[in-house]
Amino acid sequence: DQRATVQAVEADTLAAKAGFEAGDVIRSMNGQPLLSIADVQCVLHQTPASGGQISARVVRGGDIKELTLDLGEGWRQADDISWRVSSWGLRRMTTGGMLLEEANAEQRQTAGVAAGEMALHVKHLGQYGAHAAAKKAGVQKDDILIAFDGRTDLVREADVFRQGMWEHKPGHSVPITVSRNGKQIRLQLPMQE
């Protein structure tokens, strides 16, 4: 039965701290039996943004283990939602169609950005309709986004989504800075519906 099997656990994550291991089969969370990933999402959805604990019963090597997942204040903001299909709409609304990924060491060096600071590589740029807003604003594929709305601490695409959605309404224009071939270029990016 592979319905809720942990594939991998990254070091220093909440899951690792709770004791989850690759291969664990999650049977229940907060007493709710898990039939699909939707059940995991339901349990998480019921946990307040202010934090809380989730009990988990897992099967590991034939033995049942009881684990506790501690979700602290702001746990929802720590999630990276960029992998979700729904992020396509967020890209249109907040990045004007840019698909962003963390810049590698060489890209950071060319942009003059230290490790830990904002440096998001424009991997792809929408070409048509509302997904071409960044292109129309002057952004080019392979630019490095180094500031968004005056902030240089947004280190993931999901952080840019949140800043755009929480701080701006459609029709607002957000200042951005990109590095292109080592030169900083300031542009205005429209927020859209």
mmCIF file of C-alpha atoms in Angstrom:
data_model
loop_
_atom_site.group_PDB
_atom_site.id
_atom_site.type_symbol
_atom_site.label_atom_id
_atom_site.label_comp_id
_atom_site.label_asym_id
_atom_site.label_seq_id
_atom_site.Cartn_x
_atom_site.Cartn_y
_atom_site.Cartn_z
ATOM 1 C CA ASP A 1 0.000 0.000 0.000
ATOM 2 C CA GLN A 2 1.687 3.182 -1.225
ATOM 3 C CA ARG A 3 -1.112 5.693 -0.719
ATOM 4 C CA ALA A 4 0.727 7.993 1.730
ATOM 5 C CA THR A 5 4.358 6.967 1.617
ATOM 6 C CA VAL A 6 7.041 9.536 2.400
ATOM 7 C CA GLN A 7 9.345 9.697 -0.616
ATOM 8 C CA ALA A 8 12.091 11.890 0.898
ATOM 9 C CA VAL A 9 12.713 14.158 3.885
ATOM 10 C CA GLU A 10 14.946 17.193 3.519
ATOM 11 C CA ALA A 11 17.330 17.958 6.379
ATOM 12 C CA ASP A 12 16.411 20.737 8.818
ATOM 13 C CA THR A 13 12.727 20.742 7.845
ATOM 14 C CA LEU A 14 9.741 20.474 10.157
ATOM 15 C CA ALA A 15 9.195 16.917 8.891
ATOM 16 C CA ALA A 16 12.789 15.951 9.717
ATOM 17 C CA LYS A 17 12.495 17.479 13.177
ATOM 18 C CA ALA A 18 9.299 15.482 13.761
ATOM 19 C CA GLY A 19 11.166 12.272 12.916
ATOM 20 C CA PHE A 20 9.680 11.431 9.509
ATOM 21 C CA GLU A 21 11.878 9.205 7.338
ATOM 22 C CA ALA A 22 11.776 8.179 3.696
ATOM 23 C CA GLY A 23 9.650 5.049 3.377
ATOM 24 C CA ASP A 24 7.328 5.884 6.279
ATOM 25 C CA VAL A 25 3.712 5.057 5.458
ATOM 26 C CA ILE A 26 1.462 7.668 7.068
ATOM 27 C CA ARG A 27 -1.690 5.979 8.349
ATOM 28 C CA SER A 28 -3.334 8.925 10.112
ATOM 29 C CA MET A 29 -2.853 12.564 11.068
ATOM 30 C CA ASN A 30 -4.669 14.022 14.077
ATOM 31 C CA GLY A 31 -6.643 10.775 14.179
ATOM 32 C CA GLN A 32 -7.913 11.148 10.608
ATOM 33 C CA PRO A 33 -7.188 8.123 8.396
ATOM 34 C CA LEU A 34 -5.373 9.058 5.191
ATOM 35 C CA LEU A 35 -6.773 7.787 1.931
ATOM 36 C CA SER A 36 -5.088 10.333 -0.346
ATOM 37 C CA ILE A 37 -2.930 13.464 -0.338
ATOM 38 C CA ALA A 38 -6.187 15.424 -0.078
ATOM 39 C CA ASP A 39 -6.569 14.080 3.477
ATOM 40 C CA VAL A 40 -3.108 15.421 4.381
ATOM 41 C CA GLN A 41 -4.067 18.791 2.897
ATOM 42 C CA CYS A 42 -7.320 18.761 4.880
ATOM 43 C CA VAL A 43 -5.489 18.216 8.186
ATOM 44 C CA LEU A 44 -3.009 20.975 7.339
ATOM 45 C CA HIS A 45 -5.832 23.313 6.304
ATOM 46 C CA GLN A 46 -7.455 22.838 9.727
ATOM 47 C CA THR A 47 -4.244 23.879 11.513
ATOM 48 C CA PRO A 48 -4.236 27.630 12.223
ATOM 49 C CA ALA A 49 -1.615 29.930 10.690
ATOM 50 C CA SER A 50 -0.605 30.777 14.265
ATOM 51 C CA GLY A 51 0.702 27.217 14.577
ATOM 52 C CA GLY A 52 -0.147 23.967 16.274
ATOM 53 C CA GLN A 53 0.787 20.332 16.619
ATOM 54 C CA ILE A 54 -0.221 17.493 14.341
ATOM 55 C CA SER A 55 0.029 13.929 15.584
ATOM 56 C CA ALA A 56 0.946 11.364 12.963
ATOM 57 C CA ARG A 57 0.838 7.587 13.078
ATOM 58 C CA VAL A 58 3.279 6.001 10.650
ATOM 59 C CA VAL A 59 4.350 2.480 9.803
ATOM 60 C CA ARG A 60 8.123 2.080 9.536
ATOM 61 C CA GLY A 61 9.629 -1.328 8.892
ATOM 62 C CA GLY A 62 6.465 -3.020 10.126
ATOM 63 C CA ASP A 63 6.405 -1.060 13.405
ATOM 64 C CA ILE A 64 3.946 1.700 14.279
ATOM 65 C CA LYS A 65 5.536 5.006 15.289
ATOM 66 C CA GLU A 66 3.812 8.033 16.792
ATOM 67 C CA LEU A 67 5.268 11.341 15.589
ATOM 68 C CA THR A 68 4.420 14.960 16.373
ATOM 69 C CA LEU A 69 4.764 17.666 13.756
ATOM 70 C CA ASP A 70 5.220 21.104 15.384
ATOM 71 C CA LEU A 71 4.018 23.943 13.170
ATOM 72 C CA GLY A 72 5.100 27.328 14.499
ATOM 73 C CA GLU A 73 3.831 30.844 13.865
ATOM 74 C CA GLY A 74 3.942 31.628 10.140
ATOM 75 C CA TRP A 75 4.281 27.986 9.067
ATOM 76 C CA ARG A 76 2.051 28.539 6.036
ATOM 77 C CA GLN A 77 4.423 31.143 4.591
ATOM 78 C CA ALA A 78 7.309 28.654 4.710
ATOM 79 C CA ASP A 79 5.696 26.471 2.044
ATOM 80 C CA ASP A 80 6.918 26.665 -1.542
ATOM 81 C CA ILE A 81 3.811 26.636 -3.710
ATOM 82 C CA SER A 82 5.552 27.253 -7.030
ATOM 83 C CA TRP A 83 5.255 23.558 -8.030
ATOM 84 C CA ARG A 84 1.453 23.649 -7.942
ATOM 85 C CA VAL A 85 -0.610 23.917 -11.111
ATOM 86 C CA SER A 86 -2.390 26.886 -9.498
ATOM 87 C CA SER A 87 0.891 28.819 -9.569
ATOM 88 C CA TRP A 88 0.388 29.406 -13.311
ATOM 89 C CA GLY A 89 -2.335 31.931 -12.450
ATOM 90 C CA LEU A 90 -0.169 33.478 -9.738
ATOM 91 C CA ARG A 91 2.627 33.956 -12.280
ATOM 92 C CA ARG A 92 0.253 35.908 -14.508
ATOM 93 C CA MET A 93 -0.993 38.043 -11.611
ATOM 94 C CA THR A 94 2.255 38.749 -9.758
ATOM 95 C CA THR A 95 5.251 38.127 -12.031
ATOM 96 C CA GLY A 96 3.757 39.051 -15.376
ATOM 97 C CA GLY A 97 4.454 35.566 -16.705
ATOM 98 C CA MET A 98 8.000 35.065 -15.413
ATOM 99 C CA LEU A 99 8.933 31.528 -14.345
ATOM 100 C CA LEU A 100 11.554 32.074 -11.643
ATOM 101 C CA GLU A 101 14.126 29.714 -10.146
ATOM 102 C CA GLU A 102 16.931 30.281 -7.671
ATOM 103 C CA ALA A 103 20.028 31.584 -9.436
ATOM 104 C CA ASN A 104 23.121 29.389 -9.415
ATOM 105 C CA ALA A 105 26.513 30.521 -8.074
ATOM 106 C CA GLU A 106 27.765 31.732 -11.464
ATOM 107 C CA GLN A 107 24.596 33.759 -12.109
ATOM 108 C CA ARG A 108 24.840 35.283 -8.614
ATOM 109 C CA GLN A 109 28.450 36.262 -9.191
ATOM 110 C CA THR A 110 27.656 37.932 -12.533
ATOM 111 C CA ALA A 111 24.748 39.790 -10.889
ATOM 112 C CA GLY A 112 26.912 40.780 -7.914
ATOM 113 C CA VAL A 113 24.555 39.141 -5.428
ATOM 114 C CA ALA A 114 25.808 37.252 -2.374
ATOM 115 C CA ALA A 115 24.465 33.881 -1.251
ATOM 116 C CA GLY A 116 21.285 34.290 0.796
ATOM 117 C CA GLU A 117 20.215 37.474 -1.014
ATOM 118 C CA MET A 118 17.495 37.670 -3.646
ATOM 119 C CA ALA A 119 18.635 36.320 -7.015
ATOM 120 C CA LEU A 120 15.905 34.653 -9.062
ATOM 121 C CA HIS A 121 16.738 33.541 -12.585
ATOM 122 C CA VAL A 122 14.072 34.211 -15.246
ATOM 123 C CA LYS A 123 13.974 30.670 -16.630
ATOM 124 C CA HIS A 124 11.027 31.344 -18.924
ATOM 125 C CA LEU A 125 9.063 34.399 -19.954
ATOM 126 C CA GLY A 126 5.445 34.343 -21.125
ATOM 127 C CA GLN A 127 5.041 35.541 -24.695
ATOM 128 C CA TYR A 128 1.315 36.137 -25.148
ATOM 129 C CA GLY A 129 -1.576 37.954 -23.525
ATOM 130 C CA ALA A 130 -1.513 38.609 -19.785
ATOM 131 C CA HIS A 131 1.413 36.201 -19.388
ATOM 132 C CA ALA A 132 3.545 38.599 -21.483
ATOM 133 C CA ALA A 133 3.279 41.543 -19.046
ATOM 134 C CA ALA A 134 6.868 41.132 -17.800
ATOM 135 C CA LYS A 135 8.140 40.918 -21.382
ATOM 136 C CA LYS A 136 6.241 44.100 -22.273
ATOM 137 C CA ALA A 137 7.727 45.774 -19.164
ATOM 138 C CA GLY A 138 11.245 45.028 -20.458
ATOM 139 C CA VAL A 139 12.185 41.778 -18.688
ATOM 140 C CA GLN A 140 14.162 39.280 -20.767
ATOM 141 C CA LYS A 141 14.717 35.536 -20.436
ATOM 142 C CA ASP A 142 17.836 34.837 -18.319
ATOM 143 C CA ASP A 143 17.607 38.149 -16.427
ATOM 144 C CA ILE A 144 18.208 37.823 -12.678
ATOM 145 C CA LEU A 145 15.471 39.379 -10.520
ATOM 146 C CA ILE A 146 17.292 41.037 -7.595
ATOM 147 C CA ALA A 147 14.557 43.286 -6.161
ATOM 148 C CA PHE A 148 10.760 43.180 -6.155
ATOM 149 C CA ASP A 149 8.662 45.951 -4.634
ATOM 150 C CA GLY A 150 11.748 47.383 -2.914
ATOM 151 C CA ARG A 151 12.538 44.060 -1.239
ATOM 152 C CA THR A 152 15.713 42.056 -1.686
ATOM 153 C CA ASP A 153 14.844 39.291 0.798
ATOM 154 C CA LEU A 154 12.413 37.358 -1.420
ATOM 155 C CA VAL A 155 14.572 34.337 -2.159
ATOM 156 C CA ARG A 156 11.958 32.003 -3.695
ATOM 157 C CA GLU A 157 9.368 32.411 -6.417
ATOM 158 C CA ALA A 158 6.701 31.676 -3.772
ATOM 159 C CA ASP A 159 7.930 34.693 -1.751
ATOM 160 C CA VAL A 160 7.403 36.922 -4.802
ATOM 161 C CA PHE A 161 3.890 35.475 -5.243
ATOM 162 C CA ARG A 162 3.022 36.316 -1.629
ATOM 163 C CA GLN A 163 4.422 39.841 -1.783
ATOM 164 C CA GLY A 164 2.502 40.571 -4.969
ATOM 165 C CA MET A 165 -0.776 39.062 -3.753
ATOM 166 C CA TRP A 166 -0.759 40.414 -0.194
ATOM 167 C CA GLU A 167 0.585 43.900 -0.778
ATOM 168 C CA HIS A 168 -0.911 44.877 -4.141
ATOM 169 C CA LYS A 169 -4.132 44.908 -6.088
ATOM 170 C CA PRO A 170 -4.625 44.457 -9.817
ATOM 171 C CA GLY A 171 -3.717 47.682 -11.571
ATOM 172 C CA HIS A 172 -0.882 48.524 -9.186
ATOM 173 C CA SER A 173 2.599 48.834 -10.616
ATOM 174 C CA VAL A 174 5.508 47.299 -8.696
ATOM 175 C CA PRO A 175 9.120 48.434 -9.062
ATOM 176 C CA ILE A 176 11.507 45.594 -9.864
ATOM 177 C CA THR A 177 15.236 45.433 -10.494
ATOM 178 C CA VAL A 178 16.841 42.879 -12.766
ATOM 179 C CA SER A 179 20.476 42.219 -13.473
ATOM 180 C CA ARG A 180 21.293 41.677 -17.135
ATOM 181 C CA ASN A 181 24.892 40.944 -18.079
ATOM 182 C CA GLY A 182 26.016 42.462 -14.773
ATOM 183 C CA LYS A 183 24.049 45.711 -15.200
ATOM 184 C CA GLN A 184 21.113 46.641 -12.972
ATOM 185 C CA ILE A 185 17.930 47.670 -14.771
ATOM 186 C CA ARG A 186 14.905 49.128 -12.978
ATOM 187 C CA LEU A 187 11.485 48.374 -14.432
ATOM 188 C CA GLN A 188 7.811 48.703 -13.486
ATOM 189 C CA LEU A 189 5.784 45.480 -13.432
ATOM 190 C CA PRO A 190 1.967 45.644 -13.504
ATOM 191 C CA MET A 191 -0.030 43.505 -11.069
ATOM 192 C CA GLN A 192 -2.911 41.809 -12.857
ATOM 193 C CA GLU A 193 -6.118 39.908 -12.228
#
